CSV table of C-alpha atoms and ligand atoms in Angstrom, one decimal:
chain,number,residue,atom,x,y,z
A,1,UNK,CA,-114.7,111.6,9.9
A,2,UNK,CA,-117.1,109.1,8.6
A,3,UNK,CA,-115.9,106.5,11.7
A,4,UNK,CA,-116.4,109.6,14.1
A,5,UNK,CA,-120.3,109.6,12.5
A,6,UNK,CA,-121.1,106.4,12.4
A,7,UNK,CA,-119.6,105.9,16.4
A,8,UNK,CA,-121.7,108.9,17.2
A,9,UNK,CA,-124.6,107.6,15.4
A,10,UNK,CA,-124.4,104.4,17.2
A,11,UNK,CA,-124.5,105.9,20.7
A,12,UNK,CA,-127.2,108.0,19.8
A,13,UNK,CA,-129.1,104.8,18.4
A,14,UNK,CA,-128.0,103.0,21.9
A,15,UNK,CA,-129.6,105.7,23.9
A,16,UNK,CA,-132.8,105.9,22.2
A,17,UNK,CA,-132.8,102.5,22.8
A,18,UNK,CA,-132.1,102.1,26.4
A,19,UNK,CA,-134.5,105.3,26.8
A,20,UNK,CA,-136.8,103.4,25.2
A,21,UNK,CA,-136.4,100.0,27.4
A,22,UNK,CA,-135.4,101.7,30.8
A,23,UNK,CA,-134.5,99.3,33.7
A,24,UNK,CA,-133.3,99.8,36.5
A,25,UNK,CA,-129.2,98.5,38.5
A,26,UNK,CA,-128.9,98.4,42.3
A,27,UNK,CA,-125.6,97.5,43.4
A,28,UNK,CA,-124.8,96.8,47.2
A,29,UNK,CA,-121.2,97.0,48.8
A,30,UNK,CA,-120.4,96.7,52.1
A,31,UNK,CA,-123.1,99.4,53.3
A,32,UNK,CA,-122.8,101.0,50.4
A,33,UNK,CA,-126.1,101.0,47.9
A,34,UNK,CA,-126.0,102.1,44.1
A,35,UNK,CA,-129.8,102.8,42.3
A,36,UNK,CA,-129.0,104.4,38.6
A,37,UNK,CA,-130.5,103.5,35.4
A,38,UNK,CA,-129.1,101.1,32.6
A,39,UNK,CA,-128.4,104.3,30.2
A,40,UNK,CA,-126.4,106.3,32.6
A,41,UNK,CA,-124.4,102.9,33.5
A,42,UNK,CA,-123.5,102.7,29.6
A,43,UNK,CA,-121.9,106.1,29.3
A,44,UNK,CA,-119.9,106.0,32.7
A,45,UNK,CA,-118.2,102.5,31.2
A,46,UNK,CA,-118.0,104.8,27.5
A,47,UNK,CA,-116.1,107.8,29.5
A,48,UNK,CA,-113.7,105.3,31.7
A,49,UNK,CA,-112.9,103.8,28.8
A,50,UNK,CA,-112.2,107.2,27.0
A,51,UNK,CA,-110.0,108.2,30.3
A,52,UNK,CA,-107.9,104.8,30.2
A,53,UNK,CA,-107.3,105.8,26.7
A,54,UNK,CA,-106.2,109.4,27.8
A,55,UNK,CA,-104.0,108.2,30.4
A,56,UNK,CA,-101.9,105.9,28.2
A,57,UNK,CA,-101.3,108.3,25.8
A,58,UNK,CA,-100.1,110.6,27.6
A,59,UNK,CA,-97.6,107.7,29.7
A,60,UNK,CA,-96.1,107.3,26.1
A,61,UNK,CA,-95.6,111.2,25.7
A,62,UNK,CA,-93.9,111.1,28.8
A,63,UNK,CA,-91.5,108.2,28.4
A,64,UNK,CA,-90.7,109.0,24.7
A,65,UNK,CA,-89.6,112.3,25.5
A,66,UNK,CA,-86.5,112.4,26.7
A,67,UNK,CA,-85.2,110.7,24.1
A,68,UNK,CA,-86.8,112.1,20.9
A,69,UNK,CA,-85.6,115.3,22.4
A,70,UNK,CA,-82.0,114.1,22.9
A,71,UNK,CA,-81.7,112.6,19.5
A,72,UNK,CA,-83.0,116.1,17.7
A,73,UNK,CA,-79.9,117.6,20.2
A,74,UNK,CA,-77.8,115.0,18.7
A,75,UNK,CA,-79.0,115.3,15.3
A,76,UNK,CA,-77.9,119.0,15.2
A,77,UNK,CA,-74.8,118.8,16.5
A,78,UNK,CA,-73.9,116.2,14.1
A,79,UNK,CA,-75.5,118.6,11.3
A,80,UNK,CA,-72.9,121.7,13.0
A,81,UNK,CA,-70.4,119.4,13.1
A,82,UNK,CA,-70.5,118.4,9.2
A,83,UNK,CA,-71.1,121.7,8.3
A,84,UNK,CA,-67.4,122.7,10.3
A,85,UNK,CA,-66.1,119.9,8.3
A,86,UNK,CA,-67.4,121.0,4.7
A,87,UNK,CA,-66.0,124.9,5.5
A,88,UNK,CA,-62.8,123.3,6.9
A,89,UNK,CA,-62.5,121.5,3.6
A,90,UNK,CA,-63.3,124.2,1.3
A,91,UNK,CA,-61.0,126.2,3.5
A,92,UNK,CA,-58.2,123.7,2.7
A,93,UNK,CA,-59.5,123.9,-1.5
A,94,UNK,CA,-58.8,127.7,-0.9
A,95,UNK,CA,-55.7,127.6,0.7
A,96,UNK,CA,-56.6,129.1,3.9
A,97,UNK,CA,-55.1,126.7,6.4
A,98,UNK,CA,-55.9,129.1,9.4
A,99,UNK,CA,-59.5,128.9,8.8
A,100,UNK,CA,-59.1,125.4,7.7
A,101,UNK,CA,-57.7,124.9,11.4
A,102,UNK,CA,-59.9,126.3,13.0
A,103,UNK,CA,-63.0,124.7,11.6
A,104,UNK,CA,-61.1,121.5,12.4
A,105,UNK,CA,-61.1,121.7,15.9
A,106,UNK,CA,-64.8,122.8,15.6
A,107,UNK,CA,-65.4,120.0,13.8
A,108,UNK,CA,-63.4,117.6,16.1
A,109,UNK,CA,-65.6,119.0,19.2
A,110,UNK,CA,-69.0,118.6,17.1
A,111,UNK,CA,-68.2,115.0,15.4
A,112,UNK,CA,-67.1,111.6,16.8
A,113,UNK,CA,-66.0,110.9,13.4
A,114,UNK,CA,-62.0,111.1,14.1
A,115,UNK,CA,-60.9,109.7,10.8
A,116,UNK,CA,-62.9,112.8,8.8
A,117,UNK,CA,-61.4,115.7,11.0
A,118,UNK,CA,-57.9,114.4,11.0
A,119,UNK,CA,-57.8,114.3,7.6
A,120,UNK,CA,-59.0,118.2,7.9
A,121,UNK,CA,-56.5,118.5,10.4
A,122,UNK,CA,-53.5,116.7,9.1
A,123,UNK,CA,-53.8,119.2,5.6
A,124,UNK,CA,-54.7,122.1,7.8
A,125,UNK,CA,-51.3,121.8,9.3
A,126,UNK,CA,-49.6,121.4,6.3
A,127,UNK,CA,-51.1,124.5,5.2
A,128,UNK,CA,-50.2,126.8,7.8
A,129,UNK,CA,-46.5,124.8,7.7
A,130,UNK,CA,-47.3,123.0,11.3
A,131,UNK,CA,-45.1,120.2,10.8
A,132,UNK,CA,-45.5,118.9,14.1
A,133,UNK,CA,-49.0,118.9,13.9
A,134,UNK,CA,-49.3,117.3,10.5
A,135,UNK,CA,-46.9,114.7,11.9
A,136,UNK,CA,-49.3,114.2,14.9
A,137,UNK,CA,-52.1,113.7,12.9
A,138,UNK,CA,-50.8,111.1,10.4
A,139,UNK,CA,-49.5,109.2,13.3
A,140,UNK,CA,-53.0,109.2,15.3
A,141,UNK,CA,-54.2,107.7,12.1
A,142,UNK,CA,-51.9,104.7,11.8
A,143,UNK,CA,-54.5,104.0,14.7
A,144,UNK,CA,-57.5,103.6,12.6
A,145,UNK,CA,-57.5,101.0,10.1
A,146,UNK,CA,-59.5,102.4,7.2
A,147,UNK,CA,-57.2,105.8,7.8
A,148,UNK,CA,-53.5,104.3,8.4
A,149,UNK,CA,-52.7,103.8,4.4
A,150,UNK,CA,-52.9,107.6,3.8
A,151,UNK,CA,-51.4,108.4,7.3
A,152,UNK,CA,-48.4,106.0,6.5
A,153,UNK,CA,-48.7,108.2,2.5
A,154,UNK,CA,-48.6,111.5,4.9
A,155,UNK,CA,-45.4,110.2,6.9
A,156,UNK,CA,-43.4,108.9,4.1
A,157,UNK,CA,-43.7,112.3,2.3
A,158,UNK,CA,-42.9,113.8,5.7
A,159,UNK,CA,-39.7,112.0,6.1
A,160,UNK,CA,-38.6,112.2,2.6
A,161,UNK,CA,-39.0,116.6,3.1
A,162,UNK,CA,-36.6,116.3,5.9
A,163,UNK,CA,-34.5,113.7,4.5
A,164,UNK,CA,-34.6,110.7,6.9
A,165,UNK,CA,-34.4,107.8,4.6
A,166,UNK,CA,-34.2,105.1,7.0
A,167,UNK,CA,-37.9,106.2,8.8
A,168,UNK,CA,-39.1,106.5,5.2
A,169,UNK,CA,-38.0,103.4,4.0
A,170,UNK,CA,-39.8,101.6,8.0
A,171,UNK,CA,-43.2,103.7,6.7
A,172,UNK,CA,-42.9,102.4,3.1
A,173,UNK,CA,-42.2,98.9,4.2
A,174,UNK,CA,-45.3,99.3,6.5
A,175,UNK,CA,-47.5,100.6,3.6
A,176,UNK,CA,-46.2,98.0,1.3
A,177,UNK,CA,-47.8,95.2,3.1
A,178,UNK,CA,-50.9,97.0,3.8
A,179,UNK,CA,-51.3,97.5,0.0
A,180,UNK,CA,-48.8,96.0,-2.2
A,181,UNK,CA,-50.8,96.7,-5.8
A,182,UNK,CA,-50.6,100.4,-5.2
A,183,UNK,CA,-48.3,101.9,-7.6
A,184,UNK,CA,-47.2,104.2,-5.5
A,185,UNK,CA,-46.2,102.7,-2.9
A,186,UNK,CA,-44.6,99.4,-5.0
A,187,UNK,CA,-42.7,102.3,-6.9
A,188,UNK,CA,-41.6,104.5,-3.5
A,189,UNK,CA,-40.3,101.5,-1.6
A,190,UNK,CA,-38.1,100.5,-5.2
A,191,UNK,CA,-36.6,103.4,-5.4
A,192,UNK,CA,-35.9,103.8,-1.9
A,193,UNK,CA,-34.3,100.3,-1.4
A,194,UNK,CA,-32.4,101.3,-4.7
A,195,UNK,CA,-31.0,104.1,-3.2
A,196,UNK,CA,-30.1,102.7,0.1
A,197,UNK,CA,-27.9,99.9,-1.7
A,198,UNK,CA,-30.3,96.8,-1.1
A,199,UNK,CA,-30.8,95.5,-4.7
A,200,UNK,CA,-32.2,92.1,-3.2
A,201,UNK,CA,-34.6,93.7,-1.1
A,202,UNK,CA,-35.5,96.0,-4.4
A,203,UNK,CA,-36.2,93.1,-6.8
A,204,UNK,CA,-38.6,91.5,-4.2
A,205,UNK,CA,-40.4,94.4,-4.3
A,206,UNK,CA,-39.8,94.4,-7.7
A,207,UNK,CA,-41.4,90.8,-8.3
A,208,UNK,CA,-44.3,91.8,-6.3
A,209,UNK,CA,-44.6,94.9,-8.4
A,210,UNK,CA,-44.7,92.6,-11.8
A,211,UNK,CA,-47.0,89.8,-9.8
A,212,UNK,CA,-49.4,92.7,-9.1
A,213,UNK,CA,-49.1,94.2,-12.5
A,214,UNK,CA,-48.3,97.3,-11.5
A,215,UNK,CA,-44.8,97.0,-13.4
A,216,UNK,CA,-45.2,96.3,-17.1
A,217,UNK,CA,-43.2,93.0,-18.5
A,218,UNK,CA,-40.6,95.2,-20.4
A,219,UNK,CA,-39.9,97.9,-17.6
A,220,UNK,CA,-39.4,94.7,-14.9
A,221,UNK,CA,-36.8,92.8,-17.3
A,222,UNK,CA,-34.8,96.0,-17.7
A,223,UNK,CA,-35.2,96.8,-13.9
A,224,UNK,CA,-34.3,93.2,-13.0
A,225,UNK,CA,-31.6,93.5,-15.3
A,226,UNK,CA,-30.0,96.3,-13.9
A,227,UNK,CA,-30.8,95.3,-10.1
A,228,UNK,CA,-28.4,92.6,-11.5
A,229,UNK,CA,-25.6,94.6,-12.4
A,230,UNK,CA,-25.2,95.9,-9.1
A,231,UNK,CA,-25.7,92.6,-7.3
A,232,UNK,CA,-22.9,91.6,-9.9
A,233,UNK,CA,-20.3,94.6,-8.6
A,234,UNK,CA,-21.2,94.2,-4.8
A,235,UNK,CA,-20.6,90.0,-4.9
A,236,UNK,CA,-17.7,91.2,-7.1
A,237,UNK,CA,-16.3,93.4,-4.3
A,238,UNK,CA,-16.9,90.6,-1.9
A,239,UNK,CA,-14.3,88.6,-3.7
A,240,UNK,CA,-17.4,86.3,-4.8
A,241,UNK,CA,-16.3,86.4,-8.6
A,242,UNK,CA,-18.0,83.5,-9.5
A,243,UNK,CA,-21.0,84.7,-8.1
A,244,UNK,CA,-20.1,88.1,-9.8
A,245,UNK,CA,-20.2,86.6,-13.3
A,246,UNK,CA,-23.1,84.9,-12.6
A,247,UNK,CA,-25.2,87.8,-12.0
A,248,UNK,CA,-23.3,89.4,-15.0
A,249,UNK,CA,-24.5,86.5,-17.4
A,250,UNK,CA,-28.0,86.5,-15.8
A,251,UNK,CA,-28.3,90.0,-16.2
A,252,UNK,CA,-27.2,90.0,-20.2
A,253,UNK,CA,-30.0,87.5,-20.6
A,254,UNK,CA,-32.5,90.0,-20.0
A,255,UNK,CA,-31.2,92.9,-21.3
A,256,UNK,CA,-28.2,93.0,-23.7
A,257,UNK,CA,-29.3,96.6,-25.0
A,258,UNK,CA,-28.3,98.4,-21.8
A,259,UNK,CA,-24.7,99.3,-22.3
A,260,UNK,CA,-24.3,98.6,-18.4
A,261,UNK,CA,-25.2,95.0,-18.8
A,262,UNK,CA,-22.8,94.6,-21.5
A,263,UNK,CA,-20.3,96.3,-19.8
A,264,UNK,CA,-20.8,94.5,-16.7
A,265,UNK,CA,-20.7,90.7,-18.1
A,266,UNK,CA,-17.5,92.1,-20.4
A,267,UNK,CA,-15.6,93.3,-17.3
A,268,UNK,CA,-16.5,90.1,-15.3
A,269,UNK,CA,-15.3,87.3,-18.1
A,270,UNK,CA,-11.9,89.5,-18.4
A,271,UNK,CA,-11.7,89.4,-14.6
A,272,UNK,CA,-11.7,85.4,-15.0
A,273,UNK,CA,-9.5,85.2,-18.1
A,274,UNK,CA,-12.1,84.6,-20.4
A,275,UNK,CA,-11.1,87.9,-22.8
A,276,UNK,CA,-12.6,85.6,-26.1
A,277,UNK,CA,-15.6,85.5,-24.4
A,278,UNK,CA,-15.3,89.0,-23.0
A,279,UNK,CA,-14.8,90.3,-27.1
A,280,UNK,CA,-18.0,88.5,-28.4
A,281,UNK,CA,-20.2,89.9,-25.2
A,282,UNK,CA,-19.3,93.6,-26.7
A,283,UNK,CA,-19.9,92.5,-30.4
A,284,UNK,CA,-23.5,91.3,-29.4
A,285,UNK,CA,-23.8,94.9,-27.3
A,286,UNK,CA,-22.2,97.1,-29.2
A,287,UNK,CA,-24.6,96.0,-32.1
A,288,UNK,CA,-27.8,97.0,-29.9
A,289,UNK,CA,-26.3,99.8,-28.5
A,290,UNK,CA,-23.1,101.2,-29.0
A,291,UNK,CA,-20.9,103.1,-26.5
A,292,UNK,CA,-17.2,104.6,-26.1
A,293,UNK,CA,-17.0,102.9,-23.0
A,294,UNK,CA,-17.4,99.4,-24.8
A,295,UNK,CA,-15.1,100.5,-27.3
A,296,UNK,CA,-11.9,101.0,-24.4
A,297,UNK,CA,-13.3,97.8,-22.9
A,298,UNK,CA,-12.9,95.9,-26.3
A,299,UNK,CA,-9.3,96.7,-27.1
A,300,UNK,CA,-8.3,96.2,-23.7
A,301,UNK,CA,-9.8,92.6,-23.9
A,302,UNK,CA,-7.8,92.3,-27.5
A,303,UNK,CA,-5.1,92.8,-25.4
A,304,UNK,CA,-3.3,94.1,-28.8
A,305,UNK,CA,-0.4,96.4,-28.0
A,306,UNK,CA,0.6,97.2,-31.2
A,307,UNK,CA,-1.6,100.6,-32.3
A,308,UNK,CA,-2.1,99.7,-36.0
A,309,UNK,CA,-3.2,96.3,-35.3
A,310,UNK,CA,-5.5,97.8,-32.5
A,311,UNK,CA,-7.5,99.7,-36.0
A,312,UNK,CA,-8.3,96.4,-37.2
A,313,UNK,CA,-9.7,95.2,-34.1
A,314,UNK,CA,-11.5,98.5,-34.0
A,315,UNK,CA,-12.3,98.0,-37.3
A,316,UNK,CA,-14.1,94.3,-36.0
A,317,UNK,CA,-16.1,96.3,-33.6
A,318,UNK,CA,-17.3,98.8,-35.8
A,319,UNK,CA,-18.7,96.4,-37.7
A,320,UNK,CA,-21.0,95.2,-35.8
A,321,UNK,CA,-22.8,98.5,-36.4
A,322,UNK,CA,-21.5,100.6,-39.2
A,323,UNK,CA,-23.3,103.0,-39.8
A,324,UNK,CA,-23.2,104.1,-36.0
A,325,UNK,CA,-21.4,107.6,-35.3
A,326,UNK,CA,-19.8,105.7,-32.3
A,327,UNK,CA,-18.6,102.8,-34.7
A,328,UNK,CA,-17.1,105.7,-37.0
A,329,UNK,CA,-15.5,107.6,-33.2
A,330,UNK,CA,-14.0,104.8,-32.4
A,331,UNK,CA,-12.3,104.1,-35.9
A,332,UNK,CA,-11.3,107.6,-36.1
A,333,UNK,CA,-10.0,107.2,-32.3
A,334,UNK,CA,-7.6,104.0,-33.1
A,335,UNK,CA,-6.9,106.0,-36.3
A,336,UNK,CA,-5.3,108.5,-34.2
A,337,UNK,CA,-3.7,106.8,-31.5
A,338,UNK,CA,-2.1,105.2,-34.3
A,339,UNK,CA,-0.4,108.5,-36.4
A,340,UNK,CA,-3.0,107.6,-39.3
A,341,UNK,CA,-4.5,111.2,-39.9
A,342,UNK,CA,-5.7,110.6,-43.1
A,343,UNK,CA,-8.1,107.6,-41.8
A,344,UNK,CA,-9.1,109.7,-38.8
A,345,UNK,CA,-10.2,112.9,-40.8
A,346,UNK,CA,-11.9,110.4,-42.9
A,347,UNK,CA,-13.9,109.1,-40.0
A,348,UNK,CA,-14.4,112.3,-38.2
A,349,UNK,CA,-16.2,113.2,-41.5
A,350,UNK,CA,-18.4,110.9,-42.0
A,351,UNK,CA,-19.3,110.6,-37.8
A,352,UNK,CA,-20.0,114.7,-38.1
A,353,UNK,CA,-21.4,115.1,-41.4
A,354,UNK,CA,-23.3,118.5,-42.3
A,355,UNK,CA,-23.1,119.7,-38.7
A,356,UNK,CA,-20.3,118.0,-36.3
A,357,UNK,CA,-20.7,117.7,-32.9
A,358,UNK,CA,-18.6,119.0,-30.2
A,359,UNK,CA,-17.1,115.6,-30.1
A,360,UNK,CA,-16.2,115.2,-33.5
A,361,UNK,CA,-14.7,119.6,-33.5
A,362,UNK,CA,-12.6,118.3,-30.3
A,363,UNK,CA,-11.1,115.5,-32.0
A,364,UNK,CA,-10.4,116.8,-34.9
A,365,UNK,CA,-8.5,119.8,-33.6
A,366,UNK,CA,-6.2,117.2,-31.8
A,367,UNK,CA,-6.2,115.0,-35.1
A,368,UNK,CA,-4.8,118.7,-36.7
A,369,UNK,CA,-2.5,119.2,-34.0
A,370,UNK,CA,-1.0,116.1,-33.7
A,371,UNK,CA,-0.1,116.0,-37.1
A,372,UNK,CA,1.4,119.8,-36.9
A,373,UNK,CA,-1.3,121.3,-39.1
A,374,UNK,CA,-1.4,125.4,-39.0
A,375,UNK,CA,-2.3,126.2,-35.8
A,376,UNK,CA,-5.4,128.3,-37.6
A,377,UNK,CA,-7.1,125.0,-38.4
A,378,UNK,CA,-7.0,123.8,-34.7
A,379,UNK,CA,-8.4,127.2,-33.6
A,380,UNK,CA,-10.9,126.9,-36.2
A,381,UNK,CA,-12.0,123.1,-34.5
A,382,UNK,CA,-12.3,124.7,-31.1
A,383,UNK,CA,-13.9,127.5,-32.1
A,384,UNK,CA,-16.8,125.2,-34.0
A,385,UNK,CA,-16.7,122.7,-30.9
A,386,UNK,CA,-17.8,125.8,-28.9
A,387,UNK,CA,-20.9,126.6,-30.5
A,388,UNK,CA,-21.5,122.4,-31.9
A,389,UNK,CA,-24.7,120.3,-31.1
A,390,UNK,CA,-24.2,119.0,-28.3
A,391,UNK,CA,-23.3,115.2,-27.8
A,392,UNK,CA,-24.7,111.9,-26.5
A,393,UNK,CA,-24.3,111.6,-22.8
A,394,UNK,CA,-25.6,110.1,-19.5
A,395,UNK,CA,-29.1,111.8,-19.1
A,396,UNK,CA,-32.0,111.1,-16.8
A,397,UNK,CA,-35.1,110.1,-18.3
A,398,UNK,CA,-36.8,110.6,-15.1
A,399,UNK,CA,-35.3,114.8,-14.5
A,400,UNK,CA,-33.0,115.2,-17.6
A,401,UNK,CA,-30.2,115.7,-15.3
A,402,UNK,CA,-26.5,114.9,-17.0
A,403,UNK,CA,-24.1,112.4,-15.8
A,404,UNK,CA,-20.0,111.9,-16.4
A,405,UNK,CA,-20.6,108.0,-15.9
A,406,UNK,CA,-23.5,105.3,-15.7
A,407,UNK,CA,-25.1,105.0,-12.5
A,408,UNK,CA,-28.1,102.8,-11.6
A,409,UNK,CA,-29.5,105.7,-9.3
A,410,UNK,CA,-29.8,109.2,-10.2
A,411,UNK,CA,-27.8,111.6,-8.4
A,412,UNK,CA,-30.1,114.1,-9.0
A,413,UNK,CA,-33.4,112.7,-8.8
A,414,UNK,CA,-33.4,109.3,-7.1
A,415,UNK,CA,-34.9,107.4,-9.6
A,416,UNK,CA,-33.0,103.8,-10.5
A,417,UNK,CA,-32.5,102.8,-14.3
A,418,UNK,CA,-33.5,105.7,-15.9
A,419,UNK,CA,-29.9,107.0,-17.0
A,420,UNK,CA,-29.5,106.5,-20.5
A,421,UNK,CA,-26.9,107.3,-23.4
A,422,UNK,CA,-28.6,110.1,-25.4
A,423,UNK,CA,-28.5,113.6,-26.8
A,424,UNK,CA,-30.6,116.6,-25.4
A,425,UNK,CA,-33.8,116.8,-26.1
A,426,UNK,CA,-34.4,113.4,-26.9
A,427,UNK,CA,-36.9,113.2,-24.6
A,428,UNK,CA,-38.2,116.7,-24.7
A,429,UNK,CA,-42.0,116.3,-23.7
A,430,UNK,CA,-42.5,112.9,-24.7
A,431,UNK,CA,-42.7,111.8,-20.8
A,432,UNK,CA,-46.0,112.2,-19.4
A,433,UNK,CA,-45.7,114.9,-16.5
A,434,UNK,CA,-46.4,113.2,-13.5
A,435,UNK,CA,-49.8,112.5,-11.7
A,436,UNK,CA,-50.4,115.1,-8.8
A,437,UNK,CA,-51.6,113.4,-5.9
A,438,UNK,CA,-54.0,115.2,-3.8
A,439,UNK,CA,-53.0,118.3,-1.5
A,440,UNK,CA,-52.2,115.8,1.8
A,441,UNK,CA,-49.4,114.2,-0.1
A,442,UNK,CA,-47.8,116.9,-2.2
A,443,UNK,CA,-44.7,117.7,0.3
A,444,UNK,CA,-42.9,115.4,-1.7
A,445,UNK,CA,-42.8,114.3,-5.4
A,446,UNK,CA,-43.2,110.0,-5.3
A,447,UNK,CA,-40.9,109.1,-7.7
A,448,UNK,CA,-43.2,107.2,-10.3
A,449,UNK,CA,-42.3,105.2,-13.4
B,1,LIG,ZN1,-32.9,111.9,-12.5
């Protein structure tokens, strides 16, 4: 405002001047012949000038145009695309995958943003149960780099749901060396290779997995330990015995408390004559964790025929552990293989205590009629096996599922190492339920652990 005054003060201030001080211009051009005055001269430059100005102005509002008006089309179809996306996704938060789907082709018109509205569309499709298309989507994103880990995540759950390990096991492989510090996927591809037999390939993985941190010290010795045992039986089956008790021996390094180590390095120095040897591998187990199995495999490795001379090497055993239930079993099981009913009452009584099990009511019903008792008193066992506490068994700590006989991999769940010798309920909700991964990935439960 103030510019505009002093400018206008300044012309005015001009004019007066030139009126004051008038002159005269001619100008001659080929014929042509100009008289005018100085002042009127001055404002014909002013108003060209003003005109130049004009015209360039309104060059630049022509040029820029086009484009300012293309980017505010752009602009909103990017803001209509985004908000397809958002409704899509809340969609998908309620459940609606029909309405998720069909926001997600919206949003797949509107945006050039294919790694955003795949995800939309991949858990759209799972929604509405469109297999095919969830499939479809996963795979376009093994195309984008940012996007292929959770496609591969997508596919491996996929395959898992309709059971076709081997493409499972290809995608976890593939996601293992895109990210081999994700828990997830170091656990998956374990388990997987577990199941499948390949206990080398498994404690690769499994090395990674401790490298990476993502298995802890103590979980990776007992894993190792049990990858072992199995390496041990398949070189054993190969007729690789020495290689067999190698593995055995490597494996009972690590982790003599697992009753499958023990029984594994036990049954491999018996196999190569070494029964000595075999006898003080169970003392040292049967001392961390004691076990009917270990108890057979001890007498056979005494090699003792006569039963009353196999009590005192049952006797040897027990004391390793005492006050075990299964060092007092085992007593009271040599007791009665050898006629010595008063010893394996004895035993019985002490395993069972206030409330026997259904193991110690079944054995001593035979203990009652083996020795010809009233047939009353072996009724009376049965009857109280019937309604007992249940005993120790094979359960899974990963599903709780019961076993007849140890098995690295659950036959229920999948999960390797997690069968162990105890009683119901041992567990109960000690285990931390686990994680739930987000919505794309829940057709399948990962094994974790
Ligand atoms: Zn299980």
């Amino acid at each position: 405002m103030l510019v505009w005054f002093a400018v206008t003060a300044a012309v005015m201030l001009a004019a007066v001047w030139l009126a004051e001080r008038p002159g005269t211009l001619t100008a001659e051009w080929r014929g042509w012949r100009l008289d005018t005055s100085v002042g009127v001269l001055f404002i014909a430059v002013l108003l060209l000038m003003l005109a130049g100005i004009a015209l360039w102005l309104f060059y630049r509002w022509i040029v820029g145009a086009p484009g300012a008006l293309l980017d505010g089309w752009g602009e909103s179809r990017r803001r209509r695309g985004y908000r397809e996306l958002t409704q899509g996704l809340a969609a998908v938060a309620a459940g609606d995958g029909v309405e998720a789907q069909r926001h997600a082709r919206k949003a797949e018109q509107l945006l050039a943003e294919p790694a955003l509205t795949l995800l939309l569309s991949a858990q759209a499709a799972q929604l509405t149960d469109d297999r095919d298309g969830a499939r479809q989507a996963f795979q376009a994103m093994l195309k984008d780099e940012q996007m292929a880990f959770l496609g591969l995540r997508g596919l491996i759950a996929q395959c898992l749901h309709d059971g076709s390990q081997a493409q499972a096991l290809a995608y976890a492989e593939r996601a293992f060396e895109l990210r081999p510090q994700t828990p997830w996927v170091v656990h998956s591809l374990f388990d997987m290779q577990a199941q499948i037999g390949r206990w080398q390939a498994a404690q690769a993985t499994l090395e990674t997995g401790l490298r990476t941190k993502v298995v802890t010290q103590n979980k990776g010795r007992t894993l190792k330990a049990l990858l072992l045992v199995e390496r041990s039986r398949a070189a054993e089956r190969d007729g690789k015995d020495g290689d067999a008790l190698g593995l055995a021996r490597e494996a009972f390094g690590l982790a003599p408390e697992r009753i499958a180590v023990t029984r594994r390095l036990a049954e491999a120095q018996l196999k190569a004559g070494d029964s000595r040897r075999a006898m003080r591998t169970i003392e040292r187990g049967w001392a961390l964790a004691p076990h009917p199995d270990l108890a057979e495999a001890y007498l056979k490795a005494s090699g003792e025929p006569d039963p009353l001379k196999r009590v005192a090497v049952a006797r040897k055993l027990a004391d390793q552990k005492p006050e075990d239930i299964e060092s007092q079993l085992a007593l009271a099981q040599a007791s009665l293989d050898a006629g010595l009913w008063g010893e394996a009452r004895r035993y019985l009584q002490a395993a069972g205590g206030a409330s026997p099990s259904a193991r110690v009511c079944r054995l001593m019903a035979e203990v009652e009629e083996r020795a010809h008792s009233e047939q009353a008193k072996v009724h009376e066992w049965l009857a109280r096996a019937a309604n007992a506490p249940a005993d120790k068994a094979w359960r899974c700590s990963a599903c709780g599922a019961h076993h007849e006989t140890w098995r690295s991999v659950c036959e229920s769940c999948g999960a390797f190492g997690t069968l162990h010798w105890r009683a119901p309920g041992s567990y109960g909700h000690v285990l931390p339920p686990e994680p739930q991964p987000a919505p794309v990935l829940t057709t399948t439960a990962l094994p974790g652990g």
